[in-house]
Short mmCIF file of C-alpha atoms and ligand atoms in Angstrom, two decimals:
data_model
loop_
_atom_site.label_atom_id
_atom_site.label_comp_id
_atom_site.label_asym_id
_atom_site.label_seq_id
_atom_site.Cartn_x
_atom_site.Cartn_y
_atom_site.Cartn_z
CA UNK A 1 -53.16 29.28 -138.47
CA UNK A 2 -50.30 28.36 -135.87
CA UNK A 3 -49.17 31.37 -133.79
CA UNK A 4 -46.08 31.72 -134.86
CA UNK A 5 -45.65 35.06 -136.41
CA UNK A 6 -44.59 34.17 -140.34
CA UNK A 7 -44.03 37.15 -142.57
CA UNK A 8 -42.09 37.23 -146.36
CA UNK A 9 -40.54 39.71 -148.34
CA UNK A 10 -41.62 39.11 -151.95
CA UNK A 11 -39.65 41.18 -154.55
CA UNK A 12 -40.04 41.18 -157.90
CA UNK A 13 -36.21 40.47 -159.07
CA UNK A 14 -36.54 43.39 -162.06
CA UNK A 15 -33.68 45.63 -160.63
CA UNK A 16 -31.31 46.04 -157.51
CA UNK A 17 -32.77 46.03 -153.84
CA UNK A 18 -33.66 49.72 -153.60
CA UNK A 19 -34.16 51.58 -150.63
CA UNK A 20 -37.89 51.32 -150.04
CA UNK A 21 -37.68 47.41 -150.74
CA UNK A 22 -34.85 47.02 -148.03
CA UNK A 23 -36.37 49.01 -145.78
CA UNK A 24 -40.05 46.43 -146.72
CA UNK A 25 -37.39 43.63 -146.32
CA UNK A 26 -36.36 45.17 -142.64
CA UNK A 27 -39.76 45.73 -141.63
CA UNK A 28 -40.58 42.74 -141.75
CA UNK A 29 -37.72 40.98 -140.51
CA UNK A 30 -37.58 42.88 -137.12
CA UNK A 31 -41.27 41.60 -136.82
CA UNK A 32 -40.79 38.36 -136.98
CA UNK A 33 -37.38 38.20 -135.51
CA UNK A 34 -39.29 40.17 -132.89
CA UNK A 35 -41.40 37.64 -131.96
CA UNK A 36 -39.54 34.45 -132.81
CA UNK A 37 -41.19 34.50 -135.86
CA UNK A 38 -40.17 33.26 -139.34
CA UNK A 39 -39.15 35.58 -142.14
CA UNK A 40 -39.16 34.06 -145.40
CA UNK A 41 -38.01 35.19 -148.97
CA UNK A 42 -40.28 34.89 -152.04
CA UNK A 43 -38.63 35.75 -155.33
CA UNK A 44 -41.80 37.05 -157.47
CA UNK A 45 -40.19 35.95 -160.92
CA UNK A 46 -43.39 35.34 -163.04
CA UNK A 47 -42.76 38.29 -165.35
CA UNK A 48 -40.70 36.47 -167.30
CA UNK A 49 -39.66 39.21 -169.42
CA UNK A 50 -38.71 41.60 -166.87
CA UNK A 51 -37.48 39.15 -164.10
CA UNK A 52 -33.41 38.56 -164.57
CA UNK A 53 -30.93 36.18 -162.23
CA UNK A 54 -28.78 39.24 -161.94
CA UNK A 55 -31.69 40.72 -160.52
CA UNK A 56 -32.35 38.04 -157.87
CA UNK A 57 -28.69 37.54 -157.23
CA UNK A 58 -28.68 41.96 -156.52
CA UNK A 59 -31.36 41.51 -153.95
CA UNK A 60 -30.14 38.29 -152.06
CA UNK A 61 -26.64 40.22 -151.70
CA UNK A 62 -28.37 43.36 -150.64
CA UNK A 63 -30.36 41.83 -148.10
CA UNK A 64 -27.08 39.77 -146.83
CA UNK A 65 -25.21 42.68 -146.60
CA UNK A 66 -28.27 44.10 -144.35
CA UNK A 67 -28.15 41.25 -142.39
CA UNK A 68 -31.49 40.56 -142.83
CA UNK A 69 -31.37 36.47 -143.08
CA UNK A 70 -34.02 34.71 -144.19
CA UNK A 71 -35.56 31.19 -143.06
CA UNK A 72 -35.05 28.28 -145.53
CA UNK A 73 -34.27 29.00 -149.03
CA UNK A 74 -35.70 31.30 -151.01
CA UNK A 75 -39.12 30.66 -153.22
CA UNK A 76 -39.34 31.20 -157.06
CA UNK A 77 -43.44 31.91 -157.79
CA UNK A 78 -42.81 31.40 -160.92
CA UNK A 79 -41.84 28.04 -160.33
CA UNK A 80 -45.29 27.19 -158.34
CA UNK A 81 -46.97 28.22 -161.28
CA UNK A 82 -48.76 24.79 -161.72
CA UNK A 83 -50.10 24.89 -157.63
CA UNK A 84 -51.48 28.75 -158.67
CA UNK A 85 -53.50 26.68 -161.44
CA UNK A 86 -54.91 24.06 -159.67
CA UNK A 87 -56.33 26.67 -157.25
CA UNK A 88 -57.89 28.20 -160.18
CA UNK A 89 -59.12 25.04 -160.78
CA UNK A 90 -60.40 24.09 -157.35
CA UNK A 91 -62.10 27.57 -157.43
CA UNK A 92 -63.63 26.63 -160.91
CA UNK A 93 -64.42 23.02 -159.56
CA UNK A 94 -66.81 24.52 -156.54
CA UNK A 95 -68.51 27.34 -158.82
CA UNK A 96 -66.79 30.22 -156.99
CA UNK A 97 -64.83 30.65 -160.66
CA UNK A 98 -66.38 30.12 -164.12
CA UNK A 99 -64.93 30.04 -167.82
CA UNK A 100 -65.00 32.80 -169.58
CA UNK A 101 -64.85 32.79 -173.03
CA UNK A 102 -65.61 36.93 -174.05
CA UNK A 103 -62.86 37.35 -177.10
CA UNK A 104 -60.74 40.85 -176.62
CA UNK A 105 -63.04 42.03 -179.54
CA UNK A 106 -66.06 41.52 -177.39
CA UNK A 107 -64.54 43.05 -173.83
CA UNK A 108 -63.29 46.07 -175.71
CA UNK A 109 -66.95 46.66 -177.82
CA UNK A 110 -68.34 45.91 -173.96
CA UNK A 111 -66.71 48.82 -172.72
CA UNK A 112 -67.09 50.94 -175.93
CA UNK A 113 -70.52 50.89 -175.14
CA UNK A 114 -70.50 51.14 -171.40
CA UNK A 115 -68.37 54.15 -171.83
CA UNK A 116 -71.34 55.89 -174.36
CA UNK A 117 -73.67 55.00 -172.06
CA UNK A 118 -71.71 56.96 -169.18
CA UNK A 119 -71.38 53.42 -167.10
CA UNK A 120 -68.69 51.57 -164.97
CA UNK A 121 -66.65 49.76 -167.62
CA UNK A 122 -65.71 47.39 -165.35
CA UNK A 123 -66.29 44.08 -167.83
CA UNK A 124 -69.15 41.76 -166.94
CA UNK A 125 -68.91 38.56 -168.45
CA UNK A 126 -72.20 37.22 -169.53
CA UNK A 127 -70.59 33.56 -169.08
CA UNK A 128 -70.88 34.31 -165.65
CA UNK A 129 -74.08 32.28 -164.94
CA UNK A 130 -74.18 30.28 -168.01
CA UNK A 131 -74.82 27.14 -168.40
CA UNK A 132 -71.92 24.77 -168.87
CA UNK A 133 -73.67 22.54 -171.69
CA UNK A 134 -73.51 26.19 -173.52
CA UNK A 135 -69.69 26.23 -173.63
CA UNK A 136 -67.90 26.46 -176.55
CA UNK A 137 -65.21 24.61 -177.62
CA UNK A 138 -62.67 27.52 -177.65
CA UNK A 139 -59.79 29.19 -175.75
CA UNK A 140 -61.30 30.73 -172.39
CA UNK A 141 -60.22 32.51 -169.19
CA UNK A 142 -61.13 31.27 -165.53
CA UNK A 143 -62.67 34.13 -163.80
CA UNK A 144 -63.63 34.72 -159.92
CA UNK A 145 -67.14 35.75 -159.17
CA UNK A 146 -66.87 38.66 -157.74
CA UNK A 147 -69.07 39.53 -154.56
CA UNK A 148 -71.77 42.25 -156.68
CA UNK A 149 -72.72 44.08 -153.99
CA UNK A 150 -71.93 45.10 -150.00
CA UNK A 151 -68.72 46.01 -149.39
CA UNK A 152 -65.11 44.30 -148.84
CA UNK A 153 -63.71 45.71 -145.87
CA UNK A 154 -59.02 45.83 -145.23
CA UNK A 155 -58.54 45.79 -141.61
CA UNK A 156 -55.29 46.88 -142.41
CA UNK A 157 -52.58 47.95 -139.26
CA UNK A 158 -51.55 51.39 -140.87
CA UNK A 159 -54.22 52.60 -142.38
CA UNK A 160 -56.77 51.69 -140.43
CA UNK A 161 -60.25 49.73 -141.74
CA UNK A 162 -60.18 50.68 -145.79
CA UNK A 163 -63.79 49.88 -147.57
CA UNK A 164 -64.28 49.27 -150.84
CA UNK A 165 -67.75 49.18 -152.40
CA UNK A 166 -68.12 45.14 -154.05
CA UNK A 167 -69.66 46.80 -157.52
CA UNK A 168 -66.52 48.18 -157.87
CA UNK A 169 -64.60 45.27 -158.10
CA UNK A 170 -64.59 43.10 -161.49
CA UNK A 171 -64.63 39.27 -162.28
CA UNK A 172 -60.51 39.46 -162.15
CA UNK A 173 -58.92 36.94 -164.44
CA UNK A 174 -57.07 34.36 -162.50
CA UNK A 175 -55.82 31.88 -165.31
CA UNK A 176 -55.26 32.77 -168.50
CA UNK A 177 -56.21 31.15 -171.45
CA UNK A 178 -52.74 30.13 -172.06
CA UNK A 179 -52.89 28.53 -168.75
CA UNK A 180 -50.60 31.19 -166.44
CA UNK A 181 -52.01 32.35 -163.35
CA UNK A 182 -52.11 35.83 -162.86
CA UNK A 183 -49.72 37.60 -160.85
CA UNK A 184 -52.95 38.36 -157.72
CA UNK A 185 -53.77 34.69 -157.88
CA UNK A 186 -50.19 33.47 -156.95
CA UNK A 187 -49.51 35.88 -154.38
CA UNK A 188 -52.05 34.93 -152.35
CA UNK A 189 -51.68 30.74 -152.82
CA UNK A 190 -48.43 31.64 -152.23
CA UNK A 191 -49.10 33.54 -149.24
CA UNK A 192 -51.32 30.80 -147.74
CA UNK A 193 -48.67 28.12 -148.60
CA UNK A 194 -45.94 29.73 -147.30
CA UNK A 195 -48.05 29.79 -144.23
CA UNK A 196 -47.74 33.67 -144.03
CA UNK A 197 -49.56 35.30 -140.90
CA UNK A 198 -48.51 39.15 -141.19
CA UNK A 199 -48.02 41.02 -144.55
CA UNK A 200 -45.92 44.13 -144.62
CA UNK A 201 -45.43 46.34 -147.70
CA UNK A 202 -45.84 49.57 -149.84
CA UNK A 203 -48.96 51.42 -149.59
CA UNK A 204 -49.01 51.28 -153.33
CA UNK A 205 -50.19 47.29 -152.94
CA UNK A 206 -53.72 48.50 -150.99
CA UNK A 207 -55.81 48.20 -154.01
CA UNK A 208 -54.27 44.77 -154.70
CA UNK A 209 -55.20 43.75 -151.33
CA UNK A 210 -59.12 44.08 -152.04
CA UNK A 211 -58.80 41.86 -155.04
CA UNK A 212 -56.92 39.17 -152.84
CA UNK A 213 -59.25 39.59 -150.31
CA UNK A 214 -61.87 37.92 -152.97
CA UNK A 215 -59.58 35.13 -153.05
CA UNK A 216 -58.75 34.38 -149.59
CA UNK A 217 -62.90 34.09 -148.90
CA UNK A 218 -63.77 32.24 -152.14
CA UNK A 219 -60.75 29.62 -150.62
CA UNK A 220 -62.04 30.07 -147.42
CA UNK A 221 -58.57 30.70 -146.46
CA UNK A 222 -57.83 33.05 -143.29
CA UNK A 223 -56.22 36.68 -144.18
CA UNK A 224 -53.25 37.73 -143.01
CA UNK A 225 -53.25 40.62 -141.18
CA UNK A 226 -52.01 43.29 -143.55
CA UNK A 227 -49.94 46.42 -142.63
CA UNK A 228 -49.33 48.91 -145.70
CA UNK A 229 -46.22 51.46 -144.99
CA UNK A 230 -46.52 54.89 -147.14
CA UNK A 231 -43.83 55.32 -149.89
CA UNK A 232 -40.86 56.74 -149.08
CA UNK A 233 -40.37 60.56 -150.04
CA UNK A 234 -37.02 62.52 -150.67
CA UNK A 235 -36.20 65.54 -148.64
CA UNK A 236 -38.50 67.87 -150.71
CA UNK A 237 -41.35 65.91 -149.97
CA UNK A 238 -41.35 64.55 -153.79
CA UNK A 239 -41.24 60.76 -154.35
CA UNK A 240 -38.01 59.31 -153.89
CA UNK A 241 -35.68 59.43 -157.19
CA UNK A 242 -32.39 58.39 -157.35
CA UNK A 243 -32.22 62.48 -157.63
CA UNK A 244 -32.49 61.96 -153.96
CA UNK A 245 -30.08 59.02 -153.03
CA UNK A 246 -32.77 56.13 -154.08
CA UNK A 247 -29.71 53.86 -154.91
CA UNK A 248 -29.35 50.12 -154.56
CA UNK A 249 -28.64 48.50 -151.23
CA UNK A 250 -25.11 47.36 -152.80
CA UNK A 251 -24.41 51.15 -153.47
CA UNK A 252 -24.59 51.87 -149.79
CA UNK A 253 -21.95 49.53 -149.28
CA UNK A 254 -19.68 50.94 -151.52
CA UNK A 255 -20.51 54.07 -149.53
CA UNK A 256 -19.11 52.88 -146.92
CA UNK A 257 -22.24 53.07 -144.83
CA UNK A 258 -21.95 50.41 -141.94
CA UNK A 259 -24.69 47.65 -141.93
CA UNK A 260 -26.08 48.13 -138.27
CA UNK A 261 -26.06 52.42 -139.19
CA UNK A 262 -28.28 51.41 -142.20
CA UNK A 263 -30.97 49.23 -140.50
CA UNK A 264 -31.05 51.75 -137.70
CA UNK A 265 -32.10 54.52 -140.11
CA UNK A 266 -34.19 52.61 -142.33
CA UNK A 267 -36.10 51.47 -139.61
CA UNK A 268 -36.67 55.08 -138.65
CA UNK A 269 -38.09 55.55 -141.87
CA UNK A 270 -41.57 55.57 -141.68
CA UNK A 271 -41.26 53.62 -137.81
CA UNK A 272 -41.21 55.51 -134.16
CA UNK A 273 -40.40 54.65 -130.79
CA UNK A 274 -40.75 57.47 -129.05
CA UNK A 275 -37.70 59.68 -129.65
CA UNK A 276 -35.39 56.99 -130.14
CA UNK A 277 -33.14 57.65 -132.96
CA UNK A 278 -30.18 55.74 -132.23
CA UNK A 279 -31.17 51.82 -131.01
CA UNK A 280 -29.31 48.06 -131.44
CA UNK A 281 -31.14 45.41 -133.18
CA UNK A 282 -32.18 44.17 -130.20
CA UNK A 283 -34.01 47.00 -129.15
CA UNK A 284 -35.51 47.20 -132.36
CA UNK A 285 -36.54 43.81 -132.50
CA UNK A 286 -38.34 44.08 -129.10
CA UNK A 287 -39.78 47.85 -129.65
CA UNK A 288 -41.03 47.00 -133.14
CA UNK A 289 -44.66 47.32 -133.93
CA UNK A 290 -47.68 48.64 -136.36
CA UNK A 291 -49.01 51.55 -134.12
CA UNK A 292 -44.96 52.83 -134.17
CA UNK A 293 -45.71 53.25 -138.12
CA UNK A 294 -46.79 56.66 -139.57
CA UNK A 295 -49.40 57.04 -142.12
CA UNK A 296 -47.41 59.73 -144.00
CA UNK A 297 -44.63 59.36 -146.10
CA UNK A 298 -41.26 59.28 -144.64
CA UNK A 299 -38.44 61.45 -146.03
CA UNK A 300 -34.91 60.46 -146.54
CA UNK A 301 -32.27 62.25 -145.28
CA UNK A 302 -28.77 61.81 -145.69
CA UNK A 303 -27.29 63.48 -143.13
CA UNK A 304 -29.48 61.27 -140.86
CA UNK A 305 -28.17 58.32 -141.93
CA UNK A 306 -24.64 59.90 -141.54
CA UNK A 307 -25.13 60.96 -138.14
CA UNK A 308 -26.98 57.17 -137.36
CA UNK A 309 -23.80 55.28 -138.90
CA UNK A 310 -21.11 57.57 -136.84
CA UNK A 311 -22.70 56.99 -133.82
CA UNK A 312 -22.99 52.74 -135.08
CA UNK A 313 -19.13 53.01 -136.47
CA UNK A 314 -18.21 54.62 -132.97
CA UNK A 315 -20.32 51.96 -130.66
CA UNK A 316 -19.26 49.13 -132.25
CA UNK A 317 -17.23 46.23 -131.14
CA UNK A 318 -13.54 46.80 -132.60
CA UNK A 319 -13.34 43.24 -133.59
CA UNK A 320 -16.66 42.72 -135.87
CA UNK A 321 -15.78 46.59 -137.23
CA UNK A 322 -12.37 45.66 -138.30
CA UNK A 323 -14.36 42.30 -140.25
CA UNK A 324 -17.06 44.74 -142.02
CA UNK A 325 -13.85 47.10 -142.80
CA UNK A 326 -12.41 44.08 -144.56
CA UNK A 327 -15.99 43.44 -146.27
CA UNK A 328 -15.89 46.64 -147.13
CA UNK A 329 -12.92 46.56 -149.33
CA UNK A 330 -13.75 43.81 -150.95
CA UNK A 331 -17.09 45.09 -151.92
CA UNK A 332 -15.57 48.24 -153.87
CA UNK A 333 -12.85 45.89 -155.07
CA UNK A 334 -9.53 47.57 -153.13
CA UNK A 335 -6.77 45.54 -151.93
CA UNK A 336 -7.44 43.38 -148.90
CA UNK A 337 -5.42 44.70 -145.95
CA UNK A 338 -2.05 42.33 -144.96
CA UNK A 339 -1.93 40.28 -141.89
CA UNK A 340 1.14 42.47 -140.06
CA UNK A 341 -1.16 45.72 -140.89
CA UNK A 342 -4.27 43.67 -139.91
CA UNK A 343 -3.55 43.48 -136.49
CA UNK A 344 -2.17 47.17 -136.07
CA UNK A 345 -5.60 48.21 -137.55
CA UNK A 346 -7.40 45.97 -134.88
CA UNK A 347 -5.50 47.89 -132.11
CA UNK A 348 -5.83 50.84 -133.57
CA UNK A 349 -9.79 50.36 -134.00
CA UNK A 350 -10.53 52.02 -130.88
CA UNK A 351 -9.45 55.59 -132.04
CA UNK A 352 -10.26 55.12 -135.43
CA UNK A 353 -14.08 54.58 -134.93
CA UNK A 354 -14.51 57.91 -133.07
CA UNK A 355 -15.79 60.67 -135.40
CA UNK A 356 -16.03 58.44 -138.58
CA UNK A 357 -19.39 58.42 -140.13
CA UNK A 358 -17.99 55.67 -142.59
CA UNK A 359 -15.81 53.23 -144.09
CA UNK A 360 -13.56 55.66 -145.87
CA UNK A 361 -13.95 58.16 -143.24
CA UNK A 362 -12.93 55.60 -140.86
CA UNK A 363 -9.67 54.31 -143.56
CA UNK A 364 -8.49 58.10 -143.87
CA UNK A 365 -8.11 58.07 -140.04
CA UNK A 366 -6.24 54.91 -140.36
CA UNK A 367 -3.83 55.90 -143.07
CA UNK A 368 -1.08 56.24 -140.16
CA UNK A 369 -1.73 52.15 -139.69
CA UNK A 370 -1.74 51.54 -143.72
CA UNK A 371 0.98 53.59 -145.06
CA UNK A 372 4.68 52.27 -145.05
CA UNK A 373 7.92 54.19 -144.37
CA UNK A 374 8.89 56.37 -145.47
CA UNK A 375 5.76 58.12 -145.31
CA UNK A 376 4.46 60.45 -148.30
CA UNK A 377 3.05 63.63 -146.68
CA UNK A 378 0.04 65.41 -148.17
CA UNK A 379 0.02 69.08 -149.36
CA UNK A 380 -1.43 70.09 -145.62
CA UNK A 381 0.74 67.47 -143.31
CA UNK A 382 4.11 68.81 -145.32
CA UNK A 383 3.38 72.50 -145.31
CA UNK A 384 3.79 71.12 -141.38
CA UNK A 385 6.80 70.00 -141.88
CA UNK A 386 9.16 73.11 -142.00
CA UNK A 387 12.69 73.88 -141.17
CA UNK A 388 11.81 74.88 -137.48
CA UNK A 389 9.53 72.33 -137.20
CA UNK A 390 11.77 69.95 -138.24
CA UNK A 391 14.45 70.96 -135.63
CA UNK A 392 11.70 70.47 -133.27
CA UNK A 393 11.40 66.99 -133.45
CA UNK A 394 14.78 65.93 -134.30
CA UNK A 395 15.50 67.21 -130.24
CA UNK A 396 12.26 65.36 -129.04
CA UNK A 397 13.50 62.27 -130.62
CA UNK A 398 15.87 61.03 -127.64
CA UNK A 399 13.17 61.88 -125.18
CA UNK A 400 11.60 59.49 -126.62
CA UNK A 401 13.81 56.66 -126.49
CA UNK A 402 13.54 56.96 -122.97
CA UNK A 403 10.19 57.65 -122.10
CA UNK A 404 8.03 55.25 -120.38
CA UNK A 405 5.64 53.83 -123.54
CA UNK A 406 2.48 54.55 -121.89
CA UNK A 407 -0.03 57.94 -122.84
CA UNK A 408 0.68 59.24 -119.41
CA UNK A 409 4.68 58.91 -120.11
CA UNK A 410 4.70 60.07 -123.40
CA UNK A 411 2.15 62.70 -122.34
CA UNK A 412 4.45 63.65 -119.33
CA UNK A 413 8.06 63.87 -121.51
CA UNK A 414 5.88 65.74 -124.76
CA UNK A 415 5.06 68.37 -122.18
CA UNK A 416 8.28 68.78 -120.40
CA UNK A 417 9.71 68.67 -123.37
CA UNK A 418 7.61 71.70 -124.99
CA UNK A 419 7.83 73.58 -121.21
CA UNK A 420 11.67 73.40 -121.83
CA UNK A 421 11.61 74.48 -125.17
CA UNK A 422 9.31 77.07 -124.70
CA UNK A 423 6.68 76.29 -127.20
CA UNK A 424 3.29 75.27 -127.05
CA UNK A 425 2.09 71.96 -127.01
CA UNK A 426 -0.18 72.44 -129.93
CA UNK A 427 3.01 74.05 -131.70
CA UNK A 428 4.86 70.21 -131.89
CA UNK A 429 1.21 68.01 -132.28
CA UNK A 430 0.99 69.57 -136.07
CA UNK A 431 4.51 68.19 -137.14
CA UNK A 432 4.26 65.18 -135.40
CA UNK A 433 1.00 64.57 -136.61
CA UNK A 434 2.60 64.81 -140.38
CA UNK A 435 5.49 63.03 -139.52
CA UNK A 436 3.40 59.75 -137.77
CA UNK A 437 0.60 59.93 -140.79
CA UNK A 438 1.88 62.36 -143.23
CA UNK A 439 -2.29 63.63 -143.03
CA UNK A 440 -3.31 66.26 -141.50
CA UNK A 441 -6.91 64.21 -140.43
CA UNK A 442 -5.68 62.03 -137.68
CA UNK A 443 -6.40 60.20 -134.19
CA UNK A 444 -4.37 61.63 -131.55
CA UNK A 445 -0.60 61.72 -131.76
CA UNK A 446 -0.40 59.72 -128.40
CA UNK A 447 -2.96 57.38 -129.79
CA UNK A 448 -0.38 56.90 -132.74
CA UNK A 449 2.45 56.26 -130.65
CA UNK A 450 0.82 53.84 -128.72
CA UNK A 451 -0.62 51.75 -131.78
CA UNK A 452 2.69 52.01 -133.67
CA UNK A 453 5.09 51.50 -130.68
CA UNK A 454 8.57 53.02 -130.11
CA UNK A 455 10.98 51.82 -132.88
CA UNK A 456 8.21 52.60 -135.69
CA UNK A 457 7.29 56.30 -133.91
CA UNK A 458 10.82 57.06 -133.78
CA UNK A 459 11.87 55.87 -137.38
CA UNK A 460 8.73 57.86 -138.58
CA UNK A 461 9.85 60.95 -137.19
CA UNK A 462 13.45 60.54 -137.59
CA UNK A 463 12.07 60.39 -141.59
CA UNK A 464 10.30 63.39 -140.94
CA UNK A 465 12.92 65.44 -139.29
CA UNK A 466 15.32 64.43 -142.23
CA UNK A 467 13.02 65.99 -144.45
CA UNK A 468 12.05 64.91 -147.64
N1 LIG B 501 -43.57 41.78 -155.71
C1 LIG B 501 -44.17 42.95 -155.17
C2 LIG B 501 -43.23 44.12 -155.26
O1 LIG B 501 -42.05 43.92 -155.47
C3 LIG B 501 -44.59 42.78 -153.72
C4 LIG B 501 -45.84 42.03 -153.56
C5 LIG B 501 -46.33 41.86 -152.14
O2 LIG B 501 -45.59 42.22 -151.20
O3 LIG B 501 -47.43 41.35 -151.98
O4 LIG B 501 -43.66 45.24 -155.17
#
């Protein structure tokens, strides 16, 4: 094995990219990517029935939307199906594997009996050890010979060394008689192939990993090294339903949840550093490893995430937040913003992205940059809006015109303004809040004048003072 650091994530395209698979997917992206490793995509498609191309297509978009890229293109098992076979064959070929031709009627009277007789029903195939000049000429199986006794022992990263007692392992079918490898067989030729060094997945693949064990030494192939991550759990310490918020990756993006808020959290799922709960990708690239991985089940939290993607939204750079934005509203299917109101929204980025925890958090915030004159005030901006409040800004309005267009000049004029008139600052903010948005949920007034400039401030609350 080279020393490049090759992991895959290999999911079975049956249904969208749920959380616990992206957060497999991340896992083992930040490992390699870590270590300028190679992160690969296998599609595990050999269920036939339950495998669909919307399926596949669901989990490629979900992991782009992560940003979790992947090296080359992706691999269908199914389509390697012939390479699992001639391992079963090779196997079969150095007497490691060995027809088996036991009829269902003869495996289930087996185990009828073993179970009367109070023992293991594991299925020993009495073609085992036969002789080959014995075969019939009828359908068979190709079955591995188990190791009978000793023990198989997972070194695994998270769990630590897990033992498993040989007699309890059975002569596993690896090609059927119609000539399909099983599912066990091809993940682990595949595995090999694909040059794979570290495996990373669910907790609920353990047992599997004895059974492939068995194949790796009959091959003589080298085992990865194998890390399995507990399940995820919801809040209540239950297994994570969609009860819980166990929705597709794509759903997430409807959400609004930013990409880089998402990755943070799901890498805190189940993964430590210390006390970090807010980190880049960088830093989780270089901090990432198997002792930062608990061996209990890590619980989703919402508000979490929340909290992860404000702080994300809030940090990030005002030109790549205005392109997921636009992402964004493509993915739920709203209108694409217009150039002219494009490039107030990039100025305006910088006050928008404080205290939004997502996209349409972030868009309500910005409705001062998206709405046209005249504006159409909410219930709570126009109750702001009354007679005397109205009189109010129809005398700031030529202070305006001449004040210097910077915060500290329209700061300085707002304030002599309300000095002269007696009235408290926070008295004018509210109606000119609802004139310059007509929303109540806002950046700051003098961060609105700024973005929209003089002539549109003043028309706004010239509208305003009007009155509807
Ligand atoms: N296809 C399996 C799954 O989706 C993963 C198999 C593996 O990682 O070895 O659960």
């Amino acid at each position: 094995m080279s020393d490049q650091v090759v992991t895959r994530f290999a999911p079975s395209p049956t249904g969208y990219l749920h959380i616990g698979g992206a957060r497999t997917a991340l896992f083992n992206w930040l490992y390699a990517r870590g270590r300028g490793g190679k992160f690969l995509l296998r599609i595990e498609d050999t269920d036939r029935e339950r495998s669909t191309p919307e399926a596949t297509e669901a989990i490629l978009k979900g992991l782009t939307w992560l940003g979790l890229d992947w090296d080359g293109d992706p691999i269908s098992q199914f389509e390697r199906a012939d390479r699992h076979a001639e391992v079963a064959h090779q196997l079969l070929a150095a007497g490691k594997a060995y027809k088996c031709f036991a009829t269902q009627d003869e495996i289930a009277a087996f185990r009828e009996q073993a179970r009367a007789e109070g023992k293991s029903t594991l299925y020993r195939s009495p073609w085992r050890d036969a002789d080959p000049a014995t075969h019939p000429d009828a359908p068979f199986v190709i079955r591995i010979k188990a190791p009978q006794d000793g023990q198989t022992v997972i070194r695994d990263q998270v769990q630590g060394d897990v033992t498993i007692r040989n007699d309890q392992l059975d002569d596993m079918i690896l090609l059927r008689s119609d000539g399909t490898p099983v599912y066990m067989l091809a993940v682990v030729v595949d595995d090999h192939d694909m040059g794979v060094t570290h495996v990373i997945r669910g907790d609920d693949h353990l047992n599997n990993a004895a059974r492939q064990m068995m194949i790796y030494q009959a091959m003589g192939w080298d085992v990865p090294t194998w890390a399995h991550i507990p399940l995820i759990h919801g809040p209540d310490g239950k297994k994570l339903s969609k009860r819980h918020g166990a929705l597709g990756a794509e759903e997430y993006q409807k959400m609004g949840y930013p990409a880089a808020g998402m990755r943070n959290y799901l890498a805190r799922l189940g993964w430590s550093h210390g006390d970090d709960e807010f980190f880049t990708d960088d830093q989780a690239k270089a901090w990432f490893d198997f002792d930062g991985i608990g061996k209990s089940p890590a619980r989703f939290d919402l508000k979490k995430l929340e909290n992860l993607c404000g702080q994300h939204i809030a940090q990030a750079d005002d030109a790549a937040l205005l392109h997921e934005l636009q992402a964004y509203l493509k993915a739920t299917g709203a209108a694409p913003v217009d150039a002219a109101k494009t490039v107030l929204l990039r100025t305006a980025m910088y006050c928008l992205k404080e205290r939004a925890k997502t996209f349409p958090e972030l868009i309500e915030k910005a409705e001062f940059v998206l709405a046209d004159r005249p504006l159409q005030p909410d219930e709570k901006a126009a109750r702001q809006l009354d007679t005397v409040s109205r009189g109010i800004l129809n005398e700031l309005t030529p202070h305006l015109q001449n004040a210097s267009w910077t915060r500290d000049g329209l700061e300085a004029v707002t304030s002599s303004f309300a000095e002269e008139k007696e009235i408290k600052f926070g008295k004018m903010a509210g109606p000119l809040r609802a004139a310059l948005a007509g929303r109540a949920v806002t950046p700051s007034v003098f961060d609105m004048m700024l973005v929209l400039g003089r002539e549109e401030t003043i028309a706004r609350i010239e509208d305003a003072a009007k009155g509807g």
